[in-house]
Short mmCIF file of C-alpha atoms in Angstrom, two decimals:
data_model
loop_
_atom_site.label_atom_id
_atom_site.label_comp_id
_atom_site.label_asym_id
_atom_site.label_seq_id
_atom_site.Cartn_x
_atom_site.Cartn_y
_atom_site.Cartn_z
CA UNK A 1246 0.00 0.00 0.00
CA UNK A 1247 1.26 3.48 -0.90
CA UNK A 1248 0.11 6.43 1.23
CA UNK A 1249 0.90 10.08 0.53
CA UNK A 1250 -0.12 13.65 -0.18
CA UNK A 1251 -1.89 13.97 -3.57
CA UNK A 1252 0.87 15.99 -5.26
CA UNK A 1253 3.57 13.49 -4.28
CA UNK A 1254 1.50 10.49 -5.38
CA UNK A 1255 1.10 12.22 -8.77
CA UNK A 1256 4.88 12.60 -9.03
CA UNK A 1257 5.24 8.83 -8.45
CA UNK A 1258 2.68 7.80 -11.07
CA UNK A 1259 5.19 5.92 -13.23
CA UNK A 1260 6.50 3.91 -10.27
CA UNK A 1261 3.16 2.63 -8.93
CA UNK A 1262 1.71 -0.67 -10.18
CA UNK A 1263 -1.95 -0.87 -11.16
CA UNK A 1264 -2.52 -3.55 -8.53
CA UNK A 1265 -1.09 -1.43 -5.72
CA UNK A 1266 -3.48 0.08 -3.23
CA UNK A 1267 -2.94 3.86 -3.17
CA UNK A 1268 -4.30 6.28 -0.60
CA UNK A 1269 -3.73 9.97 -1.29
CA UNK A 1270 -5.04 12.73 0.93
CA UNK A 1271 -4.97 16.52 0.91
CA UNK A 1272 -2.54 18.90 2.55
CA UNK A 1273 -2.82 19.41 6.36
CA UNK A 1274 -4.20 15.87 6.63
CA UNK A 1275 -0.86 14.55 7.87
CA UNK A 1276 -2.18 13.00 11.08
CA UNK A 1277 -5.09 11.23 9.34
CA UNK A 1278 -2.73 9.94 6.66
CA UNK A 1279 -0.31 8.61 9.26
CA UNK A 1280 -3.13 6.91 11.18
CA UNK A 1281 -4.30 5.17 7.99
CA UNK A 1282 -0.78 3.99 7.23
CA UNK A 1283 -0.03 2.77 10.75
CA UNK A 1284 -3.37 0.94 10.99
CA UNK A 1285 -2.81 -0.79 7.65
CA UNK A 1286 0.69 -1.84 8.81
CA UNK A 1287 -0.81 -3.23 12.04
CA UNK A 1288 -3.21 -5.25 9.88
CA UNK A 1289 -0.15 -6.86 8.31
CA UNK A 1290 0.14 -4.75 5.16
CA UNK A 1291 3.48 -3.57 3.82
CA UNK A 1292 3.01 0.20 3.65
CA UNK A 1293 5.12 2.90 1.99
CA UNK A 1294 4.49 6.40 3.34
CA UNK A 1295 5.68 9.00 0.85
CA UNK A 1296 7.38 12.34 1.52
CA UNK A 1297 9.09 14.70 -0.89
CA UNK A 1298 12.77 15.48 -0.33
CA UNK A 1299 13.93 13.73 2.83
CA UNK A 1300 11.10 12.20 4.89
CA UNK A 1301 13.21 12.95 7.97
CA UNK A 1302 13.30 16.74 7.43
CA UNK A 1303 9.89 18.32 8.19
CA UNK A 1304 8.51 15.17 6.53
CA UNK A 1305 6.39 12.17 7.48
CA UNK A 1306 9.09 10.05 9.19
CA UNK A 1307 8.68 11.87 12.49
CA UNK A 1308 4.91 11.62 12.61
CA UNK A 1309 4.97 7.89 11.86
CA UNK A 1310 7.52 7.26 14.62
CA UNK A 1311 5.71 9.58 17.05
CA UNK A 1312 2.56 7.50 16.55
CA UNK A 1313 4.51 4.26 17.02
CA UNK A 1314 6.06 5.63 20.24
CA UNK A 1315 2.83 7.17 21.59
CA UNK A 1316 1.01 3.85 21.28
CA UNK A 1317 4.06 1.72 22.10
CA UNK A 1318 3.53 -0.29 18.92
CA UNK A 1319 5.76 -3.17 17.94
CA UNK A 1320 5.97 -2.18 14.26
CA UNK A 1321 9.06 -2.43 12.11
CA UNK A 1322 9.64 0.93 10.40
CA UNK A 1323 12.47 1.68 7.99
CA UNK A 1324 13.24 5.32 7.20
CA UNK A 1325 14.74 5.74 3.73
CA UNK A 1326 16.71 8.99 3.52
CA UNK A 1327 16.34 11.35 0.58
CA UNK A 1328 17.84 14.58 -0.69
CA UNK A 1329 16.24 17.39 1.26
CA UNK A 1330 15.40 20.73 -0.42
CA UNK A 1331 18.40 22.55 1.10
CA UNK A 1332 20.85 20.19 -0.59
CA UNK A 1333 18.87 19.90 -3.83
CA UNK A 1334 18.60 23.69 -4.14
CA UNK A 1335 22.27 24.12 -3.18
CA UNK A 1336 23.39 21.90 -6.06
CA UNK A 1337 21.40 24.05 -8.48
CA UNK A 1338 22.94 27.26 -7.11
CA UNK A 1339 26.54 25.98 -7.09
CA UNK A 1340 28.04 25.23 -3.69
CA UNK A 1341 26.53 27.54 -1.06
CA UNK A 1342 26.44 24.91 1.75
CA UNK A 1343 30.18 24.22 1.81
CA UNK A 1344 30.46 25.49 5.38
CA UNK A 1345 28.39 25.20 8.58
CA UNK A 1346 24.70 25.77 7.86
CA UNK A 1347 21.33 26.00 9.57
CA UNK A 1348 18.01 24.75 8.22
CA UNK A 1349 14.99 26.74 9.46
CA UNK A 1350 11.31 26.53 8.53
CA UNK A 1351 9.44 29.86 8.53
CA UNK A 1352 6.09 28.15 8.97
CA UNK A 1353 4.56 29.10 12.32
CA UNK A 1354 1.62 26.71 11.99
CA UNK A 1355 3.21 24.20 14.41
CA UNK A 1356 6.01 26.31 15.98
CA UNK A 1357 5.63 29.59 17.90
CA UNK A 1358 6.94 32.54 15.84
CA UNK A 1359 9.12 33.68 18.81
CA UNK A 1360 11.01 30.38 18.69
CA UNK A 1361 11.60 30.81 14.95
CA UNK A 1362 12.70 34.44 15.39
CA UNK A 1363 15.18 33.40 18.08
CA UNK A 1364 16.66 30.75 15.76
CA UNK A 1365 16.92 33.23 12.87
CA UNK A 1366 18.79 35.62 15.20
CA UNK A 1367 21.18 32.95 16.50
CA UNK A 1368 21.90 31.49 13.05
CA UNK A 1369 22.58 34.95 11.58
CA UNK A 1370 24.74 36.02 14.55
CA UNK A 1371 26.76 32.77 14.24
CA UNK A 1372 27.47 33.50 10.56
CA UNK A 1373 25.83 30.26 9.44
CA UNK A 1374 24.75 29.77 5.85
CA UNK A 1375 20.96 29.56 6.27
CA UNK A 1376 18.45 27.51 4.28
CA UNK A 1377 14.83 28.64 4.69
CA UNK A 1378 11.97 26.17 4.18
CA UNK A 1379 8.31 27.21 3.77
CA UNK A 1380 9.38 30.85 3.36
CA UNK A 1381 5.98 32.17 2.27
CA UNK A 1382 2.44 31.06 1.44
CA UNK A 1383 -0.75 32.86 0.42
CA UNK A 1384 -1.63 33.24 4.11
CA UNK A 1385 1.88 33.78 5.48
CA UNK A 1386 3.50 36.73 3.72
CA UNK A 1387 5.21 38.66 6.54
CA UNK A 1388 7.63 36.03 7.90
CA UNK A 1389 10.11 36.31 5.04
CA UNK A 1390 10.22 40.10 5.48
CA UNK A 1391 10.88 39.78 9.23
CA UNK A 1392 13.51 37.13 8.58
CA UNK A 1393 15.29 39.44 6.12
CA UNK A 1394 15.24 42.29 8.68
CA UNK A 1395 16.85 39.99 11.26
CA UNK A 1396 19.52 38.90 8.77
CA UNK A 1397 20.33 42.53 7.91
CA UNK A 1398 21.22 43.15 11.57
CA UNK A 1399 24.08 40.64 11.25
CA UNK A 1400 24.85 40.24 7.54
CA UNK A 1401 25.84 42.76 4.84
CA UNK A 1402 23.14 43.88 2.35
CA UNK A 1403 25.20 42.40 -0.51
CA UNK A 1404 25.29 38.92 1.09
CA UNK A 1405 24.39 36.50 -1.73
CA UNK A 1406 20.92 34.93 -1.62
CA UNK A 1407 19.86 31.99 -3.78
CA UNK A 1408 16.20 31.41 -4.58
CA UNK A 1409 15.16 28.05 -6.05
CA UNK A 1410 11.60 27.11 -6.92
CA UNK A 1411 10.58 23.44 -7.39
CA UNK A 1412 14.16 22.22 -6.90
CA UNK A 1413 14.86 19.14 -9.07
CA UNK A 1414 11.19 18.64 -9.94
CA UNK A 1415 11.63 19.17 -13.68
CA UNK A 1416 10.09 22.64 -13.55
CA UNK A 1417 12.93 24.11 -11.49
CA UNK A 1418 13.66 27.87 -11.59
CA UNK A 1419 16.59 29.60 -9.91
CA UNK A 1420 17.83 33.12 -9.21
CA UNK A 1421 20.85 34.52 -7.43
CA UNK A 1422 20.35 37.89 -5.76
CA UNK A 1423 21.32 39.45 -2.40
CA UNK A 1424 19.76 40.39 0.95
CA UNK A 1425 19.07 43.92 -0.30
CA UNK A 1426 17.04 42.77 -3.30
CA UNK A 1427 15.71 39.34 -2.38
CA UNK A 1428 12.10 40.47 -1.85
CA UNK A 1429 11.87 41.65 -5.47
CA UNK A 1430 11.74 38.01 -6.62
CA UNK A 1431 8.93 35.48 -6.45
CA UNK A 1432 9.05 33.39 -3.28
CA UNK A 1433 6.30 30.84 -2.60
CA UNK A 1434 5.59 27.51 -0.88
CA UNK A 1435 7.73 25.47 -3.28
CA UNK A 1436 10.69 27.84 -2.86
CA UNK A 1437 13.88 27.22 -0.90
CA UNK A 1438 15.89 30.34 0.00
CA UNK A 1439 19.61 30.06 0.84
CA UNK A 1440 21.39 33.01 2.49
CA UNK A 1441 25.19 33.00 2.38
CA UNK A 1442 27.66 33.48 5.21
CA UNK A 1443 30.14 36.39 5.34
CA UNK A 1444 32.48 34.67 2.85
CA UNK A 1445 29.94 33.49 0.28
CA UNK A 1446 30.51 34.99 -3.17
CA UNK A 1447 29.04 34.76 -6.65
CA UNK A 1448 30.63 34.08 -10.04
CA UNK A 1449 28.62 33.91 -13.26
CA UNK A 1450 25.38 32.14 -12.20
CA UNK A 1451 27.04 30.37 -9.26
CA UNK A 1452 26.80 30.91 -5.49
CA UNK A 1453 29.90 29.61 -3.69
CA UNK A 1454 30.83 29.43 0.00
CA UNK A 1455 34.57 28.77 0.37
CA UNK A 1456 35.63 25.86 2.58
CA UNK A 1457 38.91 27.60 3.46
CA UNK A 1458 41.46 25.89 1.21
CA UNK A 1459 44.43 27.88 -0.15
CA UNK A 1460 44.10 27.84 -3.94
CA UNK B 1083 37.80 10.26 -16.27
CA UNK B 1084 36.98 9.57 -12.61
CA UNK B 1085 38.86 11.53 -9.93
CA UNK B 1086 38.56 10.98 -6.18
CA UNK B 1087 39.99 10.13 -2.79
CA UNK B 1088 41.26 6.51 -2.64
CA UNK B 1089 38.61 5.27 -0.19
CA UNK B 1090 35.74 6.64 -2.27
CA UNK B 1091 37.14 5.24 -5.51
CA UNK B 1092 37.29 1.82 -3.79
CA UNK B 1093 33.60 2.15 -2.83
CA UNK B 1094 32.76 2.76 -6.51
CA UNK B 1095 34.72 -0.23 -7.87
CA UNK B 1096 31.65 -1.98 -9.30
CA UNK B 1097 30.51 1.14 -11.16
CA UNK B 1098 33.76 1.94 -12.96
CA UNK B 1099 34.50 0.48 -16.42
CA UNK B 1100 37.88 -1.05 -17.14
CA UNK B 1101 38.43 1.47 -19.95
CA UNK B 1102 37.78 4.47 -17.70
CA UNK B 1103 40.73 6.56 -16.63
CA UNK B 1104 40.79 6.71 -12.81
CA UNK B 1105 42.89 9.06 -10.68
CA UNK B 1106 42.79 8.46 -6.93
CA UNK B 1107 44.82 10.48 -4.45
CA UNK B 1108 45.32 10.46 -0.69
CA UNK B 1109 43.54 12.49 1.97
CA UNK B 1110 44.46 16.20 2.33
CA UNK B 1111 45.33 16.25 -1.38
CA UNK B 1112 42.05 17.99 -2.21
CA UNK B 1113 43.59 20.95 -4.04
CA UNK B 1114 45.90 18.76 -6.19
CA UNK B 1115 43.00 16.48 -7.02
CA UNK B 1116 40.82 19.42 -8.05
CA UNK B 1117 43.60 20.87 -10.20
CA UNK B 1118 44.00 17.53 -12.02
CA UNK B 1119 40.27 17.31 -12.62
CA UNK B 1120 39.89 20.89 -13.81
CA UNK B 1121 42.90 20.62 -16.15
CA UNK B 1122 41.57 17.39 -17.66
CA UNK B 1123 38.19 19.07 -18.22
CA UNK B 1124 39.91 22.02 -19.89
CA UNK B 1125 41.63 19.51 -22.19
CA UNK B 1126 38.16 18.43 -23.29
CA UNK B 1127 37.73 15.35 -21.09
CA UNK B 1128 34.45 14.54 -19.37
CA UNK B 1129 35.47 14.34 -15.73
CA UNK B 1130 33.57 13.03 -12.69
CA UNK B 1131 34.92 14.29 -9.36
CA UNK B 1132 33.76 12.01 -6.55
CA UNK B 1133 32.72 12.96 -2.99
CA UNK B 1134 31.04 10.84 -0.35
CA UNK B 1135 27.65 11.96 0.96
CA UNK B 1136 26.72 15.26 -0.68
CA UNK B 1137 29.56 16.86 -2.68
CA UNK B 1138 28.08 20.23 -1.70
CA UNK B 1139 28.50 19.73 2.07
CA UNK B 1140 32.19 19.96 3.10
CA UNK B 1141 32.80 18.09 -0.18
CA UNK B 1142 34.55 18.70 -3.49
CA UNK B 1143 31.84 20.79 -5.21
CA UNK B 1144 33.01 24.00 -3.58
CA UNK B 1145 36.68 23.55 -4.39
CA UNK B 1146 35.94 22.79 -8.05
CA UNK B 1147 33.76 25.90 -8.36
CA UNK B 1148 36.26 28.05 -6.42
CA UNK B 1149 38.93 27.05 -8.92
CA UNK B 1150 36.61 27.81 -11.85
CA UNK B 1151 35.79 31.23 -10.36
CA UNK B 1152 39.37 32.08 -9.35
CA UNK B 1153 40.61 31.45 -12.91
CA UNK B 1154 37.42 32.74 -14.57
CA UNK B 1155 37.16 29.51 -16.54
CA UNK B 1156 34.38 28.88 -19.05
CA UNK B 1157 33.78 25.28 -17.93
CA UNK B 1158 30.41 23.59 -17.66
CA UNK B 1159 30.10 22.01 -14.20
CA UNK B 1160 27.09 20.06 -12.95
CA UNK B 1161 26.77 19.44 -9.21
CA UNK B 1162 24.86 16.23 -8.48
CA UNK B 1163 23.40 16.35 -4.97
CA UNK B 1164 23.69 13.39 -2.61
CA UNK B 1165 22.52 12.38 0.83
CA UNK B 1166 24.79 14.07 3.32
CA UNK B 1167 25.86 12.30 6.53
CA UNK B 1168 23.45 14.26 8.74
CA UNK B 1169 20.44 12.96 6.83
CA UNK B 1170 21.84 9.44 6.33
CA UNK B 1171 22.64 9.13 10.05
CA UNK B 1172 19.26 10.62 10.99
CA UNK B 1173 17.39 7.94 9.03
CA UNK B 1174 19.30 5.26 10.95
CA UNK B 1175 18.48 6.87 14.30
CA UNK B 1176 14.78 7.41 13.57
CA UNK B 1177 13.70 11.00 12.96
CA UNK B 1178 15.94 13.39 14.94
CA UNK B 1179 16.04 16.14 12.24
CA UNK B 1180 12.29 16.77 12.13
CA UNK B 1181 12.75 20.33 13.33
CA UNK B 1182 15.21 23.19 12.65
CA UNK B 1183 18.79 21.93 12.67
CA UNK B 1184 22.37 23.09 12.35
CA UNK B 1185 25.24 21.25 10.65
CA UNK B 1186 28.67 22.03 12.15
CA UNK B 1187 32.10 20.55 11.41
CA UNK B 1188 34.41 20.27 14.43
CA UNK B 1189 37.52 20.20 12.22
CA UNK B 1190 39.64 23.29 12.85
CA UNK B 1191 42.10 22.50 10.04
CA UNK B 1192 40.52 25.11 7.75
CA UNK B 1193 38.36 27.10 10.20
CA UNK B 1194 39.51 28.96 13.34
CA UNK B 1195 38.37 27.15 16.49
CA UNK B 1196 36.87 30.41 17.89
CA UNK B 1197 34.49 30.56 14.91
CA UNK B 1198 33.42 26.96 15.51
CA UNK B 1199 32.95 27.58 19.25
CA UNK B 1200 30.77 30.61 18.52
CA UNK B 1201 28.59 28.54 16.19
CA UNK B 1202 28.26 25.72 18.75
CA UNK B 1203 27.16 28.32 21.33
CA UNK B 1204 24.62 29.96 19.01
CA UNK B 1205 23.18 26.65 17.78
CA UNK B 1206 22.82 25.31 21.34
CA UNK B 1207 21.32 28.58 22.63
CA UNK B 1208 18.81 28.58 19.73
CA UNK B 1209 17.68 25.03 20.66
CA UNK B 1210 18.60 23.67 17.26
CA UNK B 1211 19.05 19.96 16.69
CA UNK B 1212 22.79 19.80 15.91
CA UNK B 1213 24.63 17.44 13.57
CA UNK B 1214 28.40 17.31 14.12
CA UNK B 1215 30.75 16.35 11.27
CA UNK B 1216 34.42 15.39 11.76
CA UNK B 1217 33.86 15.17 15.53
CA UNK B 1218 37.22 13.58 16.35
CA UNK B 1219 40.38 12.21 14.76
CA UNK B 1220 43.61 10.73 16.08
CA UNK B 1221 45.07 14.25 16.24
CA UNK B 1222 41.93 16.14 17.27
CA UNK B 1223 40.54 14.66 20.46
CA UNK B 1224 39.60 17.71 22.56
CA UNK B 1225 37.04 19.41 20.27
CA UNK B 1226 34.23 16.96 20.99
CA UNK B 1227 34.76 17.44 24.74
CA UNK B 1228 34.63 21.23 24.44
CA UNK B 1229 31.56 20.99 22.22
CA UNK B 1230 29.81 18.84 24.83
CA UNK B 1231 30.66 21.36 27.57
CA UNK B 1232 29.12 24.14 25.47
CA UNK B 1233 25.97 22.09 24.85
CA UNK B 1234 25.62 21.38 28.59
CA UNK B 1235 25.37 25.13 29.25
CA UNK B 1236 22.16 25.24 27.19
CA UNK B 1237 20.79 21.69 27.02
CA UNK B 1238 19.80 19.18 29.73
CA UNK B 1239 22.25 16.31 30.49
CA UNK B 1240 19.59 13.78 29.41
CA UNK B 1241 19.21 15.36 25.96
CA UNK B 1242 19.29 12.43 23.50
CA UNK B 1243 22.45 12.02 21.44
CA UNK B 1244 22.71 9.70 18.44
CA UNK B 1245 26.08 8.36 17.31
CA UNK B 1246 26.37 6.73 13.89
CA UNK B 1247 29.59 5.32 12.45
CA UNK B 1248 29.95 4.68 8.69
CA UNK B 1249 26.33 5.71 8.00
CA UNK B 1250 24.85 3.66 5.13
CA UNK B 1251 28.24 2.23 4.11
CA UNK B 1252 27.33 -1.39 4.81
CA UNK B 1253 29.36 -1.49 8.02
CA UNK B 1254 27.14 0.99 9.84
CA UNK B 1255 26.98 1.02 13.65
CA UNK B 1256 24.63 3.16 15.75
CA UNK B 1257 24.06 4.02 19.38
CA UNK B 1258 21.58 6.28 21.18
CA UNK B 1259 22.85 7.85 24.40
CA UNK B 1260 22.63 11.32 25.98
CA UNK B 1261 24.80 14.40 26.58
CA UNK B 1262 25.83 13.09 29.99
CA UNK B 1263 27.19 9.79 28.65
CA UNK B 1264 28.10 10.49 25.03
CA UNK B 1265 31.87 10.48 25.59
CA UNK B 1266 31.74 6.87 26.81
CA UNK B 1267 31.13 5.71 23.23
CA UNK B 1268 33.53 5.41 20.32
CA UNK B 1269 33.57 8.57 18.19
CA UNK B 1270 35.97 8.80 15.24
CA UNK B 1271 36.41 10.37 11.79
CA UNK B 1272 33.64 8.30 10.16
CA UNK B 1273 31.19 9.20 12.93
CA UNK B 1274 28.27 11.61 12.74
CA UNK B 1275 26.91 12.82 16.09
CA UNK B 1276 23.37 14.22 16.35
CA UNK B 1277 22.32 16.13 19.49
CA UNK B 1278 18.58 16.61 20.05
CA UNK B 1279 16.67 19.79 20.81
CA UNK B 1280 14.72 20.31 24.07
CA UNK B 1281 11.80 18.19 22.78
CA UNK B 1282 13.71 15.25 21.31
CA UNK B 1283 12.87 11.92 22.98
CA UNK B 1284 13.75 8.27 22.60
CA UNK B 1285 11.58 5.18 22.28
CA UNK B 1286 13.03 1.68 21.90
CA UNK B 1287 16.08 2.24 19.64
CA UNK B 1288 14.64 5.38 18.06
CA UNK B 1289 15.52 9.07 18.44
CA UNK B 1290 12.56 11.30 17.58
CA UNK B 1291 12.19 15.10 17.42
CA UNK B 1292 8.49 16.03 17.34
CA UNK B 1293 7.32 18.35 14.58
CA UNK B 1294 4.52 19.74 16.74
CA UNK B 1295 1.44 17.89 15.51
CA UNK B 1296 -1.34 17.01 17.97
CA UNK B 1297 -1.63 13.21 17.96
#
């Protein structure tokens, strides 16, 4: 049985057999979806729960294991790692994640905004390269502006910023800009934003963070 | 032509044709290796430069692009993303990276130790999940102790810690412990260490960071 969010099931079309049972549900139905998958597995079915990117990064791996732990179930679960959006987007931009980096989601649906703000502050003050997930949606439009203001307290306005939409999904689009100008470009729910550290530079259409080697 | 560090070329044995030119060099020869690869590409060869994990995370992608930028070369380079150790190790441990996380290398060969210390402080103070790369080598044995001391200023002694050696290399070993006891376990150059945030918990042999859903 294959269980997943509609959009991800569509992406898998070519890999799913006609005989396979498929359950696809809408967005924000994560808990229901997990319950269905766990119950089917308890009934003896072999169930694949689908995430995009890496299931272990803001994906379904955690929810499945939380449900197993909460109910003290004796279920065998294997987590198969994937390439998360930060690394997929980085490869499109060049090599921005070559030094210490922080991955932060701007979605405050499940996390208090104060916690997110504090992490943005700490990551910027520590001169981390920063990858932002869920930077903006139709409902959430202010978070990316606040995040940029926090970054500007610690990082120069010409710090390189990479914007990648639909990383590695076949319809990928990318743009390299800087902190000063980043809000002039389209940022939406399928966008990953990568902000450089103090040594990140650009060349042609590449964003590069040096590792520190003498060339 | 295939260029890489000896150990990684050995891992690829089954994928390399007999007719393919292979250049493998020792550790710390990264700059020489990159020079060889870039020169061969300038001579018109199609060159694959090999990294383990994700070439874009402390890997060879950055050095190749730095050399291209430094010499303003008109070379076409494609970065192919991979699964970096943090995500590979996380999948073995359960789902520790389900919330905001920081990736930090403890190697001070190319980065001043004060910069690393500052990042450890900021990441711990921001309650990030933290993945440590290059935690210890035969020469560098003190960094992991100092890192632990910094974490203990901000995190509880029973904060879960996952230790994974040779993640996904066929000889993988894993262990879940806590900040208090982490130094009692073998940590070496092929080890990735993941320290939980304030909500990370363990169940059976799993390390889980909740995303925040109501179950």
